[in-house]
């Protein structure tokens, strides 16, 4: 299948219209400082102490409410850098420094959140200290920031620069998902849009069925990949050359240090924010390849990945917060390409909203299937047998849609 990105502006007149918009990507990891704490004091000053408790839930409010609304208001992007500009654009260090900056902001928020949870609101105008619901909100907010941090780690982990790969592993430590660095690069990108890939959601599979399958499958895959690599070098898996073990060790060291500084009370909140963080990643995984399948060729091997094997979304606001992750087809075609140079493709199947809106839909399977199943069927011209169908529902799916339904369901 031939594939071409949308037409671009001539290179001689092209300027990156998003160059300074990328700074908004740092709002998530700094929001607690620039919005949250000032808003707490402002609510107290105007005599609205009851509203203070909402502010501790800033992370999910930003993710599930503000960004989807902003996506709808601002709309899609659609602009691509000209091919002649891509190499120079990728060499511009301004863009990579923005991803580097995410990490100190991410960990500053983690430390601030840990302090606020264990200090019971000391130095904040919260009568009686933080309530349990405030602490849970802070942990969820920390988890959202850690989850977006996994996306930053994804951007860094695909690069060939040693510093960026190390920073990727540090970013993943907060969410206890360091094995993602191995499984995503050496597993998912090889098996994408096939039944063998745990991170590719299947047609008819709910997010709640996908989540444990992807978590377990990703862990097993990462361990297997590392064990195979070490066997080739003449080593067993149980040593510090194993990148899975060292990734988990980073998390153990981080959590132990935080508990020693802030007390054992912090531990359940650390675990909660880690679950929120990697759960957010898996929700994004679910949206990216739902139902899409690479077909087998006459040789029995899978066809090469094309833009047709990833769901794209070019809503501008979410793209800014997720470093163009939504331009997923170009990412799979050029995994090492830096985010600022990723392009949107005409041939890629399109999501009806940004990732921030789609993951909310994913949490409600009937709504998700009402929106997405007809799009999968239309993508395959009514032939549902070409989709990646969830085995437990395969017979039911074929009975409903037939082997060559010509119209997508309403």
XYZ file of C-alpha atoms in Angstrom:
410
model
C 0.000 0.000 0.000
C 1.497 3.328 -0.962
C 1.238 6.048 1.589
C 1.860 9.747 1.442
C 1.567 12.346 4.188
C -0.577 15.403 3.760
C 0.963 18.010 1.504
C 3.405 20.337 3.183
C 4.294 23.980 2.807
C 7.267 24.641 0.441
C 10.527 24.346 2.462
C 11.796 27.830 1.669
C 8.813 29.452 3.394
C 8.218 26.919 6.161
C 8.462 27.862 9.842
C 7.422 25.554 12.642
C 4.092 27.017 13.806
C 4.227 24.925 16.973
C 7.770 25.805 18.018
C 6.760 27.687 21.157
C 3.488 25.849 21.678
C 5.567 22.831 22.754
C 6.308 24.715 25.978
C 2.715 23.937 26.991
C 3.797 20.314 27.303
C 5.498 21.307 30.563
C 2.197 22.438 32.076
C 1.346 18.931 33.275
C 4.473 18.362 35.401
C 4.500 21.944 36.717
C 0.757 22.398 37.194
C 0.863 21.638 40.915
C 3.216 24.597 41.402
C 1.904 27.115 38.889
C -1.810 26.348 39.273
C -2.505 24.012 42.198
C -0.855 25.587 45.251
C -1.634 29.201 44.196
C -5.261 28.162 43.618
C -5.448 26.664 47.134
C -4.387 29.989 48.652
C -6.692 31.926 46.312
C -9.722 29.817 47.317
C -8.918 30.383 50.977
C -8.488 34.126 50.434
C -11.903 34.513 48.769
C -13.625 32.409 51.416
C -14.212 29.272 49.327
C -12.463 26.574 51.391
C -14.761 23.858 50.054
C -13.352 24.307 46.545
C -9.835 23.636 47.793
C -10.470 19.882 47.812
C -11.165 19.903 44.061
C -7.738 21.386 43.332
C -5.906 18.301 44.553
C -7.552 16.454 41.641
C -5.928 18.794 39.125
C -4.306 15.946 37.149
C -7.465 14.059 36.154
C -9.339 17.371 35.664
C -6.691 18.443 33.152
C -6.580 15.050 31.434
C -10.241 14.097 31.251
C -11.939 17.494 31.070
C -9.781 20.459 30.070
C -7.714 18.842 27.294
C -10.658 17.135 25.506
C -12.634 20.404 25.572
C -9.594 22.314 24.298
C -9.143 19.716 21.532
C -12.675 20.359 20.323
C -12.305 24.125 20.522
C -8.899 24.315 18.809
C -9.415 21.450 16.345
C -6.922 19.510 14.269
C -3.528 20.508 12.988
C -2.884 18.858 9.604
C 0.387 20.670 8.887
C 3.550 18.726 8.062
C 7.182 19.795 7.822
C 8.513 19.525 4.256
C 10.827 16.558 3.648
C 13.690 18.935 2.885
C 13.362 20.450 6.371
C 13.129 17.233 8.420
C 16.854 16.650 8.934
C 17.506 20.226 10.101
C 14.385 20.154 12.285
C 15.595 17.002 14.015
C 19.013 18.551 14.678
C 17.466 21.536 16.484
C 18.338 20.856 20.135
C 15.614 23.167 21.432
C 13.069 20.381 21.000
C 15.015 17.713 22.820
C 15.783 20.076 25.705
C 12.029 20.409 26.257
C 11.774 16.644 26.789
C 14.784 16.735 29.120
C 13.062 19.447 31.171
C 10.031 17.226 31.755
C 11.997 14.944 34.084
C 13.092 17.447 36.769
C 9.574 18.909 36.720
C 8.086 15.417 37.003
C 10.224 14.516 40.001
C 9.789 17.902 41.657
C 6.036 17.293 41.590
C 6.524 13.767 42.939
C 8.517 15.165 45.885
C 6.025 17.977 46.474
C 3.121 15.546 46.373
C 4.858 13.191 48.784
C 5.456 16.070 51.166
C 1.871 17.347 51.002
C 0.430 13.870 51.577
C 2.545 13.196 54.655
C 2.631 16.738 56.100
C -1.185 16.799 56.458
C -1.501 20.151 54.730
C 1.069 22.006 56.842
C 1.739 25.437 55.315
C -1.521 25.176 53.346
C -4.756 26.895 54.445
C -6.649 23.586 54.778
C -8.560 23.380 58.036
C -7.853 20.104 59.804
C -5.185 19.125 57.270
C -5.622 17.150 54.086
C -8.562 14.754 54.027
C -8.188 11.205 52.736
C -9.900 12.222 49.498
C -7.353 15.052 49.061
C -4.464 12.623 49.456
C -5.998 10.217 46.974
C -6.488 13.109 44.561
C -2.854 14.113 44.934
C -1.742 10.526 44.303
C -3.919 10.333 41.187
C -2.522 13.662 40.002
C 1.010 12.374 40.564
C 0.054 9.249 38.608
C -1.256 11.281 35.670
C 2.036 13.194 35.556
C 3.956 9.912 35.779
C 1.786 8.461 33.018
C 2.511 11.379 30.719
C 6.112 10.889 31.827
C 5.954 7.398 30.302
C 5.179 9.102 27.006
C 8.234 11.323 27.500
C 10.230 8.162 28.221
C 8.812 6.697 25.010
C 10.121 9.670 23.028
C 13.547 9.487 24.675
C 13.840 5.697 24.633
C 13.614 5.464 20.846
C 16.673 7.634 20.346
C 20.252 6.526 19.760
C 21.792 9.047 22.181
C 22.919 7.264 25.367
C 21.858 10.153 27.630
C 18.320 10.071 26.291
C 18.011 6.326 26.832
C 19.187 6.720 30.432
C 16.730 9.553 30.999
C 13.983 7.328 29.585
C 14.655 4.696 32.250
C 14.627 7.351 34.986
C 11.274 8.705 33.773
C 9.783 5.190 33.914
C 10.917 4.514 37.488
C 8.072 6.537 39.033
C 5.424 4.303 37.448
C 7.319 1.048 38.121
C 7.138 0.317 34.395
C 10.794 0.243 33.418
C 10.357 -2.950 31.412
C 8.329 -0.877 28.903
C 11.656 0.437 27.578
C 12.550 -3.092 26.447
C 9.182 -4.498 25.418
C 8.057 -1.447 23.460
C 11.216 -1.012 21.395
C 12.069 -4.665 20.754
C 8.651 -6.293 21.112
C 5.744 -4.025 20.203
C 7.423 -2.434 17.193
C 8.141 -5.899 15.766
C 4.734 -7.469 16.459
C 2.447 -4.430 16.163
C -1.080 -5.090 14.831
C -0.734 -8.880 15.115
C -2.417 -11.327 17.523
C 1.001 -11.976 19.072
C 1.375 -8.392 20.307
C 0.001 -7.885 23.843
C -0.101 -4.103 23.308
C -2.358 -4.260 20.224
C -6.027 -4.299 21.261
C -8.337 -6.674 19.399
C -11.743 -6.013 17.864
C -14.431 -6.822 20.445
C -11.980 -6.715 23.357
C -12.919 -4.266 26.110
C -10.290 -2.099 27.749
C -10.846 -3.975 31.010
C -10.035 -7.274 29.280
C -7.106 -5.711 27.426
C -5.519 -4.141 30.522
C -4.481 -7.327 32.388
C -3.569 -9.082 29.118
C -1.298 -6.227 28.069
C 0.306 -5.839 31.498
C 1.027 -9.565 31.838
C 2.047 -9.939 28.208
C 4.365 -6.943 28.328
C 6.108 -8.252 31.437
C 6.555 -11.731 29.959
C 7.754 -10.325 26.651
C 10.309 -7.973 28.222
C 11.709 -10.775 30.407
C 11.870 -13.176 27.453
C 13.607 -10.618 25.247
C 16.232 -9.899 27.891
C 16.753 -13.577 28.720
C 17.332 -14.332 25.027
C 19.740 -11.412 24.663
C 21.750 -12.477 27.701
C 21.842 -16.120 26.614
C 23.523 -15.024 23.390
C 26.151 -13.274 25.514
C 26.625 -16.356 27.687
C 24.818 -15.075 30.789
C 21.762 -16.143 32.729
C 18.867 -13.759 33.368
C 19.487 -13.209 37.089
C 22.242 -10.605 36.995
C 22.546 -6.845 36.734
C 23.132 -7.003 32.986
C 19.405 -7.709 32.743
C 17.772 -4.384 31.873
C 14.448 -5.547 33.323
C 16.002 -6.151 36.739
C 17.906 -2.866 36.727
C 14.723 -1.010 35.719
C 12.818 -2.536 38.626
C 15.769 -1.812 40.918
C 15.514 1.882 40.034
C 11.905 1.869 41.212
C 12.776 0.016 44.423
C 15.527 2.529 45.181
C 13.237 5.478 44.404
C 10.312 4.222 46.504
C 12.577 3.181 49.379
C 14.225 6.605 49.463
C 10.843 8.369 49.439
C 9.502 6.164 52.244
C 12.636 6.733 54.326
C 12.288 10.508 53.921
C 8.508 10.873 54.217
C 7.463 7.808 56.195
C 5.689 4.509 55.584
C 2.356 6.350 55.285
C 3.423 7.373 51.786
C 3.786 3.819 50.419
C 0.135 3.102 49.481
C -0.050 6.440 47.681
C 3.150 5.641 45.774
C 1.631 2.341 44.687
C -1.631 4.062 43.698
C 0.119 6.684 41.577
C 2.174 3.956 39.854
C -0.997 2.033 38.932
C -2.616 5.233 37.630
C 0.517 5.995 35.596
C 0.886 2.666 33.825
C -2.897 2.342 33.542
C -2.899 5.584 31.572
C -0.209 4.210 29.269
C -2.234 1.044 28.672
C -5.345 3.096 27.893
C -3.360 4.886 25.195
C -2.030 1.535 23.932
C -5.622 0.336 23.673
C -6.635 3.220 21.405
C -3.615 3.105 19.102
C -4.193 -0.180 17.233
C -7.686 -1.354 18.209
C -8.875 -4.014 15.758
C -6.190 -3.270 13.163
C -4.318 -6.217 11.679
C -1.358 -6.841 9.430
C -2.220 -9.544 6.908
C -0.077 -12.563 6.178
C 1.697 -12.655 2.808
C 2.073 -15.685 0.530
C 5.296 -16.542 2.396
C 3.354 -16.850 5.658
C 5.042 -13.784 7.175
C 3.166 -10.661 8.216
C 3.179 -7.732 5.828
C 5.299 -4.761 6.804
C 3.599 -2.172 9.048
C 2.031 0.697 7.104
C 0.029 3.781 8.109
C -3.081 1.581 7.859
C -2.048 -0.289 11.017
C -2.258 2.587 13.507
C -5.122 4.868 14.509
C -4.110 8.471 14.093
C -5.465 11.635 15.645
C -4.193 15.087 14.797
C -5.989 17.160 17.424
C -3.542 19.921 18.216
C -3.832 20.268 22.003
C -3.314 16.592 22.827
C -0.478 16.479 20.304
C 1.282 19.257 22.196
C 0.939 17.469 25.528
C 1.990 14.075 24.120
C 4.809 15.130 21.777
C 2.960 14.120 18.589
C 2.319 10.592 19.856
C -1.010 10.746 18.020
C 0.866 10.834 14.709
C 1.356 7.181 15.394
C 1.588 5.862 11.857
C 4.639 7.969 11.075
C 6.156 6.930 14.397
C 5.883 3.239 13.464
C 7.295 3.949 10.019
C 10.212 5.957 11.469
C 10.637 4.949 15.158
C 13.738 7.066 15.764
C 12.295 10.205 14.182
C 12.001 13.025 16.710
C 8.557 14.201 17.699
C 8.754 17.638 16.098
C 9.312 16.053 12.661
C 6.518 13.445 12.769
C 3.907 13.794 10.007
C 0.220 13.068 9.682
C -0.861 10.650 6.928
C -3.907 10.696 4.662
C -4.033 6.881 4.474
C -4.044 6.312 8.228
C -7.406 5.516 9.849
C -8.467 8.462 11.997
C -9.885 8.581 15.508
C -12.876 10.879 16.040
C -11.186 12.679 18.957
C -7.814 13.168 20.600
C -6.306 10.511 22.849
C -7.467 12.390 25.938
C -11.068 12.022 24.810
C -10.675 8.487 23.448
C -9.264 6.984 26.642
C -12.328 8.250 28.511
C -14.484 6.402 25.977
C -12.325 3.300 26.422
C -13.287 3.103 30.094
C -16.944 2.560 29.029
C -16.912 -0.449 26.632
C -20.445 -0.017 25.196
C -19.661 3.589 24.219
C -16.269 2.622 22.837
C -17.722 -0.138 20.659
C -20.536 2.105 19.426
C -17.970 4.669 18.279
C -15.104 2.436 17.100
C -16.442 -0.881 15.829
C -18.111 0.695 12.802
C -14.863 2.500 12.007
C -12.875 -0.736 12.063
C -15.435 -2.394 9.811
C -15.438 0.549 7.400
C -11.626 0.557 7.353
C -11.704 -3.017 6.042
C -14.418 -2.364 3.496
C -16.941 -4.424 5.433
C -14.727 -7.534 5.618
C -14.408 -8.088 9.362
C -12.257 -11.187 8.837
C -9.357 -8.857 8.018
C -9.480 -7.317 11.508
C -7.587 -8.482 14.587
C -10.561 -10.105 16.369
C -10.570 -11.021 20.059
C -10.683 -14.874 20.079
C -13.347 -15.248 22.830
C -15.845 -13.217 20.760
C -14.764 -14.260 17.264
C -17.776 -16.491 16.545
C -20.182 -13.840 17.810
C -18.489 -11.129 15.738
C -18.584 -13.220 12.556
C -22.216 -14.112 13.187
C -23.137 -10.449 13.592
C -21.100 -8.883 10.797
C -20.649 -11.851 8.476
C -17.468 -12.544 6.576
C -18.023 -9.706 4.117
C -20.504 -7.200 5.517
C -20.617 -4.260 3.155
C -21.797 -1.578 5.547
C -20.562 -0.486 8.935
C -23.131 -0.842 11.732
C -24.974 2.240 12.846
